[in-house]
Structures are given as C-alpha cells and as structure tokens.
PDB file of C-alpha atoms in Angstrom:
ATOM      1  CA  MET L 295      30.436 -14.380 -10.307  1.00  0.00           C
ATOM      2  CA  THR L 296      29.020 -14.549 -13.816  1.00  0.00           C
ATOM      3  CA  ALA L 297      25.640 -15.612 -12.472  1.00  0.00           C
ATOM      4  CA  LEU L 298      25.593 -12.753 -10.004  1.00  0.00           C
ATOM      5  CA  ARG L 299      26.152 -10.255 -12.782  1.00  0.00           C
ATOM      6  CA  ARG L 300      23.067 -11.323 -14.690  1.00  0.00           C
ATOM      7  CA  PRO L 301      20.316  -8.673 -14.705  1.00  0.00           C
ATOM      8  CA  GLY L 302      17.873 -11.122 -13.141  1.00  0.00           C
ATOM      9  CA  TRP L 303      19.885 -11.344  -9.919  1.00  0.00           C
ATOM     10  CA  THR L 304      20.443  -7.623  -9.438  1.00  0.00           C
ATOM     11  CA  PRO L 305      17.006  -6.744  -7.971  1.00  0.00           C
ATOM     12  CA  TRP L 306      17.240  -9.627  -5.494  1.00  0.00           C
ATOM     13  CA  LEU L 307      20.638  -8.417  -4.292  1.00  0.00           C
ATOM     14  CA  TYR L 308      19.173  -4.998  -3.540  1.00  0.00           C
ATOM     15  CA  LEU L 309      16.157  -6.576  -1.829  1.00  0.00           C
ATOM     16  CA  LEU L 310      18.222  -8.999   0.252  1.00  0.00           C
ATOM     17  CA  PRO L 311      18.678  -6.719   3.344  1.00  0.00           C
ATOM     18  CA  ALA L 312      14.968  -5.868   3.420  1.00  0.00           C
ATOM     19  CA  LEU L 313      14.013  -9.517   2.959  1.00  0.00           C
ATOM     20  CA  ALA L 314      16.288 -10.502   5.829  1.00  0.00           C
ATOM     21  CA  VAL L 315      14.649  -7.961   8.151  1.00  0.00           C
ATOM     22  CA  LEU L 316      11.135  -8.972   7.064  1.00  0.00           C
ATOM     23  CA  GLY L 317      12.023 -12.614   7.538  1.00  0.00           C
ATOM     24  CA  ALA L 318      13.129 -11.973  11.106  1.00  0.00           C
ATOM     25  CA  LEU L 319      10.149  -9.764  11.971  1.00  0.00           C
ATOM     26  CA  LEU L 320       7.346 -11.526  10.087  1.00  0.00           C
ATOM     27  CA  VAL L 321       8.148 -15.072   9.040  1.00  0.00           C
ATOM     28  CA  TYR L 322       9.050 -16.439  12.473  1.00  0.00           C
ATOM     29  CA  PRO L 323       6.012 -14.892  14.283  1.00  0.00           C
ATOM     30  CA  ILE L 324       3.705 -16.206  11.547  1.00  0.00           C
ATOM     31  CA  TYR L 325       5.328 -19.627  11.891  1.00  0.00           C
ATOM     32  CA  GLN L 326       4.757 -19.581  15.648  1.00  0.00           C
ATOM     33  CA  LEU L 327       1.167 -18.419  15.168  1.00  0.00           C
ATOM     34  CA  GLY L 328       0.442 -21.294  12.803  1.00  0.00           C
ATOM     35  CA  LEU L 329       2.255 -23.813  15.007  1.00  0.00           C
ATOM     36  CA  ILE L 330       0.324 -22.876  18.174  1.00  0.00           C
ATOM     37  CA  SER L 331      -2.961 -23.100  16.256  1.00  0.00           C
ATOM     38  CA  PHE L 332      -2.299 -26.837  15.755  1.00  0.00           C
ATOM     39  CA  LEU L 333      -1.395 -27.507  19.406  1.00  0.00           C
ATOM     40  CA  GLU L 334      -3.186 -27.738  22.710  1.00  0.00           C
ATOM     41  CA  TYR L 335      -1.818 -24.577  24.274  1.00  0.00           C
ATOM     42  CA  THR L 336      -3.558 -23.198  27.346  1.00  0.00           C
ATOM     43  CA  GLN L 337      -2.437 -21.762  30.660  1.00  0.00           C
ATOM     44  CA  ALA L 338      -1.477 -25.269  31.794  1.00  0.00           C
ATOM     45  CA  GLN L 339       1.088 -25.524  28.990  1.00  0.00           C
ATOM     46  CA  VAL L 340       2.338 -21.965  29.517  1.00  0.00           C
ATOM     47  CA  SER L 341       3.043 -22.614  33.194  1.00  0.00           C
ATOM     48  CA  GLY L 342       4.723 -25.940  32.389  1.00  0.00           C
ATOM     49  CA  GLY L 343       2.159 -28.017  34.255  1.00  0.00           C
ATOM     50  CA  ARG L 344       1.280 -30.099  31.211  1.00  0.00           C
ATOM     51  CA  PRO L 345       3.159 -30.768  27.969  1.00  0.00           C
ATOM     52  CA  THR L 346       1.789 -29.559  24.666  1.00  0.00           C
ATOM     53  CA  SER L 347       0.117 -32.051  22.347  1.00  0.00           C
ATOM     54  CA  PHE L 348      -0.549 -31.924  18.627  1.00  0.00           C
ATOM     55  CA  GLN L 349      -4.261 -31.433  17.883  1.00  0.00           C
ATOM     56  CA  GLY L 350      -4.237 -31.268  14.091  1.00  0.00           C
ATOM     57  CA  PHE L 351      -7.212 -29.296  12.822  1.00  0.00           C
ATOM     58  CA  ALA L 352      -9.197 -29.772  16.043  1.00  0.00           C
ATOM     59  CA  ASN L 353      -8.830 -26.104  17.011  1.00  0.00           C
ATOM     60  CA  TYR L 354     -10.071 -24.989  13.600  1.00  0.00           C
ATOM     61  CA  ALA L 355     -12.968 -27.453  13.781  1.00  0.00           C
ATOM     62  CA  ALA L 356     -13.930 -26.108  17.201  1.00  0.00           C
ATOM     63  CA  LEU L 357     -13.662 -22.556  15.913  1.00  0.00           C
ATOM     64  CA  LEU L 358     -15.714 -23.152  12.775  1.00  0.00           C
ATOM     65  CA  GLY L 359     -18.308 -25.014  14.830  1.00  0.00           C
ATOM     66  CA  ASP L 360     -18.715 -22.113  17.240  1.00  0.00           C
ATOM     67  CA  GLY L 361     -21.717 -19.947  16.409  1.00  0.00           C
ATOM     68  CA  GLU L 362     -20.157 -16.941  18.120  1.00  0.00           C
ATOM     69  CA  PHE L 363     -17.222 -17.028  15.693  1.00  0.00           C
ATOM     70  CA  TRP L 364     -19.545 -16.731  12.696  1.00  0.00           C
ATOM     71  CA  ARG L 365     -21.503 -13.948  14.403  1.00  0.00           C
ATOM     72  CA  VAL L 366     -18.307 -12.040  15.086  1.00  0.00           C
ATOM     73  CA  LEU L 367     -17.041 -12.666  11.552  1.00  0.00           C
ATOM     74  CA  LEU L 368     -20.273 -11.311  10.067  1.00  0.00           C
ATOM     75  CA  ALA L 369     -20.164  -8.273  12.374  1.00  0.00           C
ATOM     76  CA  THR L 370     -16.541  -7.662  11.374  1.00  0.00           C
ATOM     77  CA  VAL L 371     -17.318  -7.810   7.659  1.00  0.00           C
ATOM     78  CA  LEU L 372     -20.361  -5.521   7.953  1.00  0.00           C
ATOM     79  CA  PHE L 373     -18.584  -3.053  10.218  1.00  0.00           C
ATOM     80  CA  ALA L 374     -15.508  -2.947   7.964  1.00  0.00           C
ATOM     81  CA  ALA L 375     -17.735  -2.422   4.913  1.00  0.00           C
ATOM     82  CA  ALA L 376     -19.533   0.474   6.620  1.00  0.00           C
ATOM     83  CA  CYS L 377     -16.202   2.037   7.617  1.00  0.00           C
ATOM     84  CA  VAL L 378     -14.769   1.690   4.111  1.00  0.00           C
ATOM     85  CA  LEU L 379     -17.854   3.129   2.416  1.00  0.00           C
ATOM     86  CA  SER L 380     -18.103   6.057   4.847  1.00  0.00           C
ATOM     87  CA  THR L 381     -14.375   6.789   4.580  1.00  0.00           C
ATOM     88  CA  LEU L 382     -14.541   6.823   0.784  1.00  0.00           C
ATOM     89  CA  LEU L 383     -17.567   9.125   0.739  1.00  0.00           C
ATOM     90  CA  VAL L 384     -16.043  11.627   3.167  1.00  0.00           C
ATOM     91  CA  GLY L 385     -12.573  11.459   1.618  1.00  0.00           C
ATOM     92  CA  CYS L 386     -13.791  11.880  -1.969  1.00  0.00           C
ATOM     93  CA  ALA L 387     -16.177  14.708  -1.046  1.00  0.00           C
ATOM     94  CA  LEU L 388     -13.423  16.623   0.723  1.00  0.00           C
ATOM     95  CA  ALA L 389     -11.001  15.952  -2.139  1.00  0.00           C
ATOM     96  CA  VAL L 390     -13.439  17.605  -4.539  1.00  0.00           C
ATOM     97  CA  LEU L 391     -13.918  20.442  -2.045  1.00  0.00           C
ATOM     98  CA  LEU L 392     -10.158  21.046  -2.004  1.00  0.00           C
ATOM     99  CA  THR L 393     -10.290  21.763  -5.719  1.00  0.00           C
ATOM    100  CA  ARG L 394     -13.036  24.350  -5.199  1.00  0.00           C
ATOM    101  CA  VAL L 395     -11.628  26.459  -2.348  1.00  0.00           C
ATOM    102  CA  ARG L 396      -8.843  29.024  -2.239  1.00  0.00           C
ATOM    103  CA  ALA L 397      -5.287  28.380  -1.115  1.00  0.00           C
ATOM    104  CA  LEU L 398      -5.691  29.377   2.562  1.00  0.00           C
ATOM    105  CA  PRO L 399      -8.810  27.289   3.327  1.00  0.00           C
ATOM    106  CA  ARG L 400      -7.206  24.411   1.410  1.00  0.00           C
ATOM    107  CA  LEU L 401      -4.084  24.658   3.574  1.00  0.00           C
ATOM    108  CA  VAL L 402      -6.151  24.741   6.783  1.00  0.00           C
ATOM    109  CA  LEU L 403      -8.179  21.701   5.709  1.00  0.00           C
ATOM    110  CA  MET L 404      -5.023  19.834   4.742  1.00  0.00           C
ATOM    111  CA  LEU L 405      -3.348  20.560   8.095  1.00  0.00           C
ATOM    112  CA  ALA L 406      -6.472  19.560  10.042  1.00  0.00           C
ATOM    113  CA  ALA L 407      -6.754  16.320   8.074  1.00  0.00           C
ATOM    114  CA  LEU L 408      -3.087  15.469   8.522  1.00  0.00           C
ATOM    115  CA  GLY L 409      -3.464  16.167  12.255  1.00  0.00           C
ATOM    116  CA  ALA L 410      -6.251  13.577  12.431  1.00  0.00           C
ATOM    117  CA  TRP L 411      -4.126  11.173  10.376  1.00  0.00           C
ATOM    118  CA  ALA L 412      -1.117  11.584  12.672  1.00  0.00           C
ATOM    119  CA  THR L 413      -3.067  11.156  15.925  1.00  0.00           C
ATOM    120  CA  PRO L 414      -2.393   7.748  17.560  1.00  0.00           C
ATOM    121  CA  ALA L 415      -5.413   5.469  17.561  1.00  0.00           C
ATOM    122  CA  ILE L 416      -5.546   5.143  21.344  1.00  0.00           C
ATOM    123  CA  THR L 417      -5.399   8.936  21.787  1.00  0.00           C
ATOM    124  CA  GLY L 418      -8.096   9.583  19.213  1.00  0.00           C
ATOM    125  CA  SER L 419     -10.317   6.879  20.692  1.00  0.00           C
ATOM    126  CA  THR L 420      -9.995   8.338  24.186  1.00  0.00           C
ATOM    127  CA  VAL L 421     -10.866  11.826  22.940  1.00  0.00           C
ATOM    128  CA  TRP L 422     -13.929  10.577  21.058  1.00  0.00           C
ATOM    129  CA  VAL L 423     -15.153   8.667  24.123  1.00  0.00           C
ATOM    130  CA  PHE L 424     -14.914  11.904  26.111  1.00  0.00           C
ATOM    131  CA  LEU L 425     -16.713  13.916  23.418  1.00  0.00           C
ATOM    132  CA  PHE L 426     -19.671  11.497  23.511  1.00  0.00           C
ATOM    133  CA  ASP L 427     -19.618  10.918  27.259  1.00  0.00           C
ATOM    134  CA  PRO L 428     -23.210  11.078  28.658  1.00  0.00           C
ATOM    135  CA  ASP L 429     -22.152  13.135  31.696  1.00  0.00           C
ATOM    136  CA  PHE L 430     -19.313  15.408  30.596  1.00  0.00           C
ATOM    137  CA  GLY L 431     -19.195  15.204  26.788  1.00  0.00           C
ATOM    138  CA  PRO L 432     -20.257  18.255  24.758  1.00  0.00           C
ATOM    139  CA  VAL L 433     -21.926  16.286  21.934  1.00  0.00           C
ATOM    140  CA  ASN L 434     -24.940  15.125  23.976  1.00  0.00           C
ATOM    141  CA  LYS L 435     -25.426  18.639  25.328  1.00  0.00           C
ATOM    142  CA  VAL L 436     -25.340  20.190  21.850  1.00  0.00           C
ATOM    143  CA  LEU L 437     -27.690  17.563  20.400  1.00  0.00           C
ATOM    144  CA  GLY L 438     -29.978  17.604  23.448  1.00  0.00           C
ATOM    145  CA  LEU L 439     -29.596  13.866  24.081  1.00  0.00           C
ATOM    146  CA  GLY L 440     -29.345  14.179  27.857  1.00  0.00           C
ATOM    147  CA  ASP L 441     -27.664  11.190  29.502  1.00  0.00           C
ATOM    148  CA  PHE L 442     -27.882   8.946  26.435  1.00  0.00           C
ATOM    149  CA  SER L 443     -24.987   6.467  26.497  1.00  0.00           C
ATOM    150  CA  TRP L 444     -23.538   5.740  23.064  1.00  0.00           C
ATOM    151  CA  THR L 445     -21.601   2.724  24.276  1.00  0.00           C
ATOM    152  CA  TYR L 446     -24.601   1.013  25.887  1.00  0.00           C
ATOM    153  CA  GLY L 447     -26.412  -0.055  22.720  1.00  0.00           C
ATOM    154  CA  ARG L 448     -24.800  -2.338  20.176  1.00  0.00           C
ATOM    155  CA  TYR L 449     -25.492  -0.219  17.097  1.00  0.00           C
ATOM    156  CA  SER L 450     -24.821   3.128  18.752  1.00  0.00           C
ATOM    157  CA  ALA L 451     -21.469   1.820  20.005  1.00  0.00           C
ATOM    158  CA  PHE L 452     -20.548   0.591  16.544  1.00  0.00           C
ATOM    159  CA  ALA L 453     -21.643   3.977  15.140  1.00  0.00           C
ATOM    160  CA  LEU L 454     -19.419   5.811  17.624  1.00  0.00           C
ATOM    161  CA  VAL L 455     -16.416   3.682  16.671  1.00  0.00           C
ATOM    162  CA  LEU L 456     -17.242   4.215  12.996  1.00  0.00           C
ATOM    163  CA  PHE L 457     -17.126   8.001  13.489  1.00  0.00           C
ATOM    164  CA  GLU L 458     -13.659   7.736  14.987  1.00  0.00           C
ATOM    165  CA  VAL L 459     -12.397   5.345  12.302  1.00  0.00           C
ATOM    166  CA  VAL L 460     -13.629   7.637   9.522  1.00  0.00           C
ATOM    167  CA  TRP L 461     -12.106  10.661  11.268  1.00  0.00           C
ATOM    168  CA  CYS L 462      -8.646   9.104  11.366  1.00  0.00           C
ATOM    169  CA  SER L 463      -8.869   7.376   7.955  1.00  0.00           C
ATOM    170  CA  PHE L 464     -10.378   9.902   5.545  1.00  0.00           C
ATOM    171  CA  PRO L 465      -7.153  11.986   5.165  1.00  0.00           C
ATOM    172  CA  PHE L 466      -5.472   9.142   3.261  1.00  0.00           C
ATOM    173  CA  VAL L 467      -8.372   8.937   0.812  1.00  0.00           C
ATOM    174  CA  MET L 468      -8.713  12.720   0.569  1.00  0.00           C
ATOM    175  CA  VAL L 469      -5.059  13.396  -0.220  1.00  0.00           C
ATOM    176  CA  THR L 470      -4.765  10.467  -2.663  1.00  0.00           C
ATOM    177  CA  VAL L 471      -7.939  11.336  -4.573  1.00  0.00           C
ATOM    178  CA  TYR L 472      -7.052  15.051  -4.558  1.00  0.00           C
ATOM    179  CA  ALA L 473      -3.709  14.229  -6.185  1.00  0.00           C
ATOM    180  CA  GLY L 474      -5.556  12.150  -8.781  1.00  0.00           C
ATOM    181  CA  ILE L 475      -7.993  14.984  -9.524  1.00  0.00           C
ATOM    182  CA  ARG L 476      -5.094  17.384 -10.019  1.00  0.00           C
ATOM    183  CA  ALA L 477      -3.662  14.973 -12.578  1.00  0.00           C
ATOM    184  CA  ILE L 478      -6.835  15.119 -14.706  1.00  0.00           C
ATOM    185  CA  PRO L 479      -6.325  17.442 -17.707  1.00  0.00           C
ATOM    186  CA  ALA L 480      -8.057  20.774 -17.178  1.00  0.00           C
ATOM    187  CA  GLU L 481      -9.445  20.623 -20.714  1.00  0.00           C
ATOM    188  CA  VAL L 482     -11.566  17.582 -19.810  1.00  0.00           C
ATOM    189  CA  LEU L 483     -13.198  19.332 -16.859  1.00  0.00           C
ATOM    190  CA  GLU L 484     -13.696  22.516 -18.878  1.00  0.00           C
ATOM    191  CA  ALA L 485     -15.420  20.539 -21.627  1.00  0.00           C
ATOM    192  CA  ALA L 486     -17.788  18.997 -19.071  1.00  0.00           C
ATOM    193  CA  ALA L 487     -18.579  22.450 -17.668  1.00  0.00           C
ATOM    194  CA  LEU L 488     -19.261  23.833 -21.158  1.00  0.00           C
ATOM    195  CA  ASP L 489     -21.656  20.945 -21.789  1.00  0.00           C
ATOM    196  CA  GLY L 490     -23.637  22.055 -18.744  1.00  0.00           C
ATOM    197  CA  ALA L 491     -22.795  19.081 -16.544  1.00  0.00           C
ATOM    198  CA  SER L 492     -23.453  19.565 -12.841  1.00  0.00           C
ATOM    199  CA  GLN L 493     -20.755  18.878 -10.267  1.00  0.00           C
ATOM    200  CA  TRP L 494     -22.317  15.525  -9.421  1.00  0.00           C
ATOM    201  CA  ARG L 495     -22.595  14.572 -13.104  1.00  0.00           C
ATOM    202  CA  THR L 496     -18.990  15.692 -13.680  1.00  0.00           C
ATOM    203  CA  TRP L 497     -17.817  13.494 -10.822  1.00  0.00           C
ATOM    204  CA  ARG L 498     -19.896  10.473 -11.838  1.00  0.00           C
ATOM    205  CA  SER L 499     -19.322  10.570 -15.589  1.00  0.00           C
ATOM    206  CA  VAL L 500     -15.898  12.188 -15.954  1.00  0.00           C
ATOM    207  CA  MET L 501     -13.791  12.206 -12.795  1.00  0.00           C
ATOM    208  CA  ALA L 502     -14.749   8.861 -11.227  1.00  0.00           C
ATOM    209  CA  PRO L 503     -13.968   6.780 -14.369  1.00  0.00           C
ATOM    210  CA  MET L 504     -10.589   8.490 -14.747  1.00  0.00           C
ATOM    211  CA  LEU L 505      -9.866   8.004 -11.039  1.00  0.00           C
ATOM    212  CA  ARG L 506     -10.939   4.364 -11.048  1.00  0.00           C
ATOM    213  CA  PRO L 507      -7.427   2.906 -10.534  1.00  0.00           C
ATOM    214  CA  ILE L 508      -6.810   5.214  -7.571  1.00  0.00           C
ATOM    215  CA  LEU L 509     -10.248   4.512  -6.092  1.00  0.00           C
ATOM    216  CA  LEU L 510      -9.659   0.764  -6.325  1.00  0.00           C
ATOM    217  CA  VAL L 511      -6.328   1.049  -4.533  1.00  0.00           C
ATOM    218  CA  VAL L 512      -7.627   3.237  -1.681  1.00  0.00           C
ATOM    219  CA  THR L 513     -10.682   0.986  -1.334  1.00  0.00           C
ATOM    220  CA  LEU L 514      -8.631  -2.186  -0.970  1.00  0.00           C
ATOM    221  CA  GLN L 515      -6.188  -0.439   1.355  1.00  0.00           C
ATOM    222  CA  SER L 516      -9.085   0.719   3.524  1.00  0.00           C
ATOM    223  CA  VAL L 517     -10.528  -2.809   3.560  1.00  0.00           C
ATOM    224  CA  ILE L 518      -7.248  -4.161   4.926  1.00  0.00           C
ATOM    225  CA  TRP L 519      -7.031  -1.469   7.606  1.00  0.00           C
ATOM    226  CA  ASP L 520     -10.667  -1.580   8.723  1.00  0.00           C
ATOM    227  CA  PHE L 521     -10.935  -5.373   8.771  1.00  0.00           C
ATOM    228  CA  LYS L 522      -8.206  -5.673  11.407  1.00  0.00           C
ATOM    229  CA  ILE L 523      -9.329  -2.850  13.691  1.00  0.00           C
ATOM    230  CA  PHE L 524      -8.502  -3.482  17.326  1.00  0.00           C
ATOM    231  CA  THR L 525      -7.593  -0.351  19.280  1.00  0.00           C
ATOM    232  CA  GLN L 526     -10.735   1.670  18.576  1.00  0.00           C
ATOM    233  CA  ILE L 527     -13.110  -1.167  19.457  1.00  0.00           C
ATOM    234  CA  TYR L 528     -11.157  -2.215  22.525  1.00  0.00           C
ATOM    235  CA  VAL L 529     -10.788   1.303  23.959  1.00  0.00           C
ATOM    236  CA  MET L 530     -14.171   2.774  23.053  1.00  0.00           C
ATOM    237  CA  THR L 531     -16.351  -0.226  23.986  1.00  0.00           C
ATOM    238  CA  GLY L 532     -14.349  -1.406  26.992  1.00  0.00           C
ATOM    239  CA  GLY L 533     -13.003  -4.585  25.405  1.00  0.00           C
ATOM    240  CA  GLY L 534     -15.926  -5.567  23.192  1.00  0.00           C
ATOM    241  CA  GLY L 535     -19.016  -3.908  24.604  1.00  0.00           C
ATOM    242  CA  ILE L 536     -21.666  -5.025  27.061  1.00  0.00           C
ATOM    243  CA  ALA L 537     -22.186  -8.813  26.866  1.00  0.00           C
ATOM    244  CA  ARG L 538     -19.553  -8.935  24.082  1.00  0.00           C
ATOM    245  CA  GLN L 539     -22.005  -7.293  21.674  1.00  0.00           C
ATOM    246  CA  ASN L 540     -19.349  -5.232  19.847  1.00  0.00           C
ATOM    247  CA  LEU L 541     -16.747  -7.893  19.194  1.00  0.00           C
ATOM    248  CA  VAL L 542     -14.725  -7.926  15.973  1.00  0.00           C
ATOM    249  CA  LEU L 543     -12.262 -10.646  14.997  1.00  0.00           C
ATOM    250  CA  ASN L 544      -9.158  -8.952  16.376  1.00  0.00           C
ATOM    251  CA  VAL L 545     -10.750  -8.301  19.778  1.00  0.00           C
ATOM    252  CA  TYR L 546     -12.328 -11.769  19.716  1.00  0.00           C
ATOM    253  CA  ALA L 547      -8.903 -13.359  19.182  1.00  0.00           C
ATOM    254  CA  TYR L 548      -7.441 -11.262  21.991  1.00  0.00           C
ATOM    255  CA  GLN L 549     -10.160 -12.348  24.405  1.00  0.00           C
ATOM    256  CA  LYS L 550      -9.790 -16.007  23.482  1.00  0.00           C
ATOM    257  CA  ALA L 551      -6.015 -15.942  23.831  1.00  0.00           C
ATOM    258  CA  PHE L 552      -5.414 -13.683  26.837  1.00  0.00           C
ATOM    259  CA  ALA L 553      -8.719 -13.383  28.709  1.00  0.00           C
ATOM    260  CA  SER L 554      -9.632 -17.078  28.443  1.00  0.00           C
ATOM    261  CA  SER L 555      -6.052 -18.435  28.127  1.00  0.00           C
ATOM    262  CA  GLN L 556      -7.083 -20.395  25.029  1.00  0.00           C
ATOM    263  CA  TYR L 557      -3.964 -19.472  23.113  1.00  0.00           C
ATOM    264  CA  SER L 558      -4.427 -22.125  20.437  1.00  0.00           C
ATOM    265  CA  LEU L 559      -7.940 -20.890  19.590  1.00  0.00           C
ATOM    266  CA  GLY L 560      -6.715 -17.302  19.560  1.00  0.00           C
ATOM    267  CA  SER L 561      -3.937 -18.327  17.183  1.00  0.00           C
ATOM    268  CA  ALA L 562      -6.429 -20.121  14.945  1.00  0.00           C
ATOM    269  CA  ILE L 563      -8.480 -16.924  14.708  1.00  0.00           C
ATOM    270  CA  GLY L 564      -5.304 -15.053  13.832  1.00  0.00           C
ATOM    271  CA  VAL L 565      -4.521 -17.526  11.048  1.00  0.00           C
ATOM    272  CA  VAL L 566      -8.041 -17.170   9.629  1.00  0.00           C
ATOM    273  CA  MET L 567      -7.665 -13.380   9.635  1.00  0.00           C
ATOM    274  CA  LEU L 568      -4.254 -13.704   8.003  1.00  0.00           C
ATOM    275  CA  LEU L 569      -5.690 -15.831   5.182  1.00  0.00           C
ATOM    276  CA  ILE L 570      -8.557 -13.410   4.587  1.00  0.00           C
ATOM    277  CA  LEU L 571      -6.250 -10.390   4.492  1.00  0.00           C
ATOM    278  CA  LEU L 572      -3.780 -12.286   2.318  1.00  0.00           C
ATOM    279  CA  ALA L 573      -6.534 -12.868  -0.235  1.00  0.00           C
ATOM    280  CA  VAL L 574      -7.413  -9.156  -0.188  1.00  0.00           C
ATOM    281  CA  THR L 575      -3.732  -8.253  -0.514  1.00  0.00           C
ATOM    282  CA  LEU L 576      -3.323 -10.534  -3.539  1.00  0.00           C
ATOM    283  CA  VAL L 577      -6.259  -8.780  -5.188  1.00  0.00           C
ATOM    284  CA  HIS L 578      -4.621  -5.463  -4.339  1.00  0.00           C
ATOM    285  CA  LEU L 579      -1.296  -6.506  -5.870  1.00  0.00           C
ATOM    286  CA  ARG L 580      -3.001  -7.849  -8.984  1.00  0.00           C
ATOM    287  CA  ILE L 581      -4.763  -4.519  -9.516  1.00  0.00           C
ATOM    288  CA  VAL L 582      -1.560  -2.577  -8.985  1.00  0.00           C
ATOM    289  CA  ARG L 583       0.266  -4.824 -11.455  1.00  0.00           C
ATOM    290  CA  ARG L 584      -2.502  -4.414 -14.015  1.00  0.00           C
ATOM    291  CA  GLN L 585      -2.287  -0.638 -13.656  1.00  0.00           C
ATOM    292  CA  GLY L 586       1.452  -0.800 -14.262  1.00  0.00           C
ATOM    293  CA  GLU L 587       0.908  -2.820 -17.426  1.00  0.00           C
ATOM    294  CA  GLU L 588      -1.688  -0.327 -18.656  1.00  0.00           C
ATOM    295  CA  LEU L 589       0.731   2.548 -18.087  1.00  0.00           C
TER     296      LEU L 589
END
C-alpha cells in the first residue's frame, strides 16, 4: 500500500483503464498483423486447405524487391506532401481571413468549415465525384471542359482526390491557427502595422515565427492523416485508378490482402506503414514535449 501511495504511481493508476482498453483494441491487432507478415498466409491457409508455415523475412524481402512497391511508396509520399502543403496554405490563409472579417461572415465561414470537417469521408468523396462527373457534374460545364474525365488520367485523378482531401482537412488547420493568431498580443501586430509592414510581411516576419509551435503540430498531424489515406482514393478512383495508376500504400495493401488473397504481403505493407507513421509520431511527441518544456 505504501508503494501505491507514492506520487509516481498515481498517474499510472488513472491511466490504467485507458491502457486496458487500448491494449485490447490496438495491441492484439498489431500483434496479429506482425505475426501474419512472417507467415505464408494465403487463401489456401484461410480455407484450411494447407497449414501455415513460418517464412521469416521472406515476405518483406519479396515486398522490398518489388518495383511496384517502391513506385507506390514514392507516389504516396509525394501525394501526402502535396496534400499537407495545400491544406496548410488554405487553412492558414483562411485563418488570417477570419481575423479580418466581421462577426457574421466569420460565423458563416466557421460553420461551413466545420460542416466540411464533419462530413464522412465516403460521403464527401461521392459528392466530389459527382461534381466533377464528365456527363452530369456542374464543374466541367462551368469550366467549359466538355466530357473531360478527371479520373481517367493519373495526375488529374490525384488532383481531384487532393481537392477533396484539402476540403475536408483545412478546417482543422484553420481553427487551430486562428486560435493561435488570437493569442498573439495585439500590441505586436499594431507595431508591425505602424512600421508599414504589409499583410504578407506581417505574416512572414511576425505571425509565422510566433505560431511556429502550432504550425509544426498541425503539419505533423496532417502528415499522419494524409499518409494513410484510403477512402478518398478507393472511392474516387474506383479502387486505385485505371491500370492501378493511382495506388497509395493503404489501397495497395488492401489489394494485396483482399483482392489477391496475399494476406501476408498485405500485412507486411501494413507493418511498413506502421513503422513509418510511428517514426512521424515520435517526432510529433518530441516536439510537443519540447514545447511543454519551453512553456
């Protein structure tokens, strides 16, 4: 009882229920994912026609030796980077706009942004596919593009998915950065205005440095979200695009596991994604901890 009353044990006692739930929901699935990645696990093993056998790192060797995996990995990284950059630009621009408009337009913009944020990914993806449909969508008619199909070309399909990802992701950046701007002392912004600084110069030289901790957090959070995109790509490109030209890692793993019944390879892709995101998360936690120490 004396040990339990020490201050060092108190936080763990409060965290114990949450840790138990997380252990049940996360640890066991991750264990199974890693285990299957080291086995021969195909449709033959699922149906019980052949016993599973330990393969060691053979699945990872096959994966790393597959040129398509590296192509998909590169496409995933580039696409996620484009989504993150575009989301930050739109979110920060609208956050600054919120500080410049009156209360009613600000409220309308906030409600519209939160509506986009709250829309399920599959619903938003379906709506965006309709908007850019070559036959019935209004966008092609307004832009005079005729029967141009956005999902036919590789880059146009990625661009269409990027539009939808930015639309549903910018509210998080906008609201977070807007809160950070409101926390900046008014005297600092007034001093910049008196010095004749333009809005762009004020943002670049005054606001952005003061918002750096917030910008780092929203950037890393966006990286985690955009790197593991599945629903938008799968719905808007029909499972990866024509001739698999719009594959990202999540969709690639799904196709390997469920379309090709190569469950061990799909699990290996999942483990690789988990390690990459874990590295990003550790960077995120280190930055958050450093901010806490600075405060």
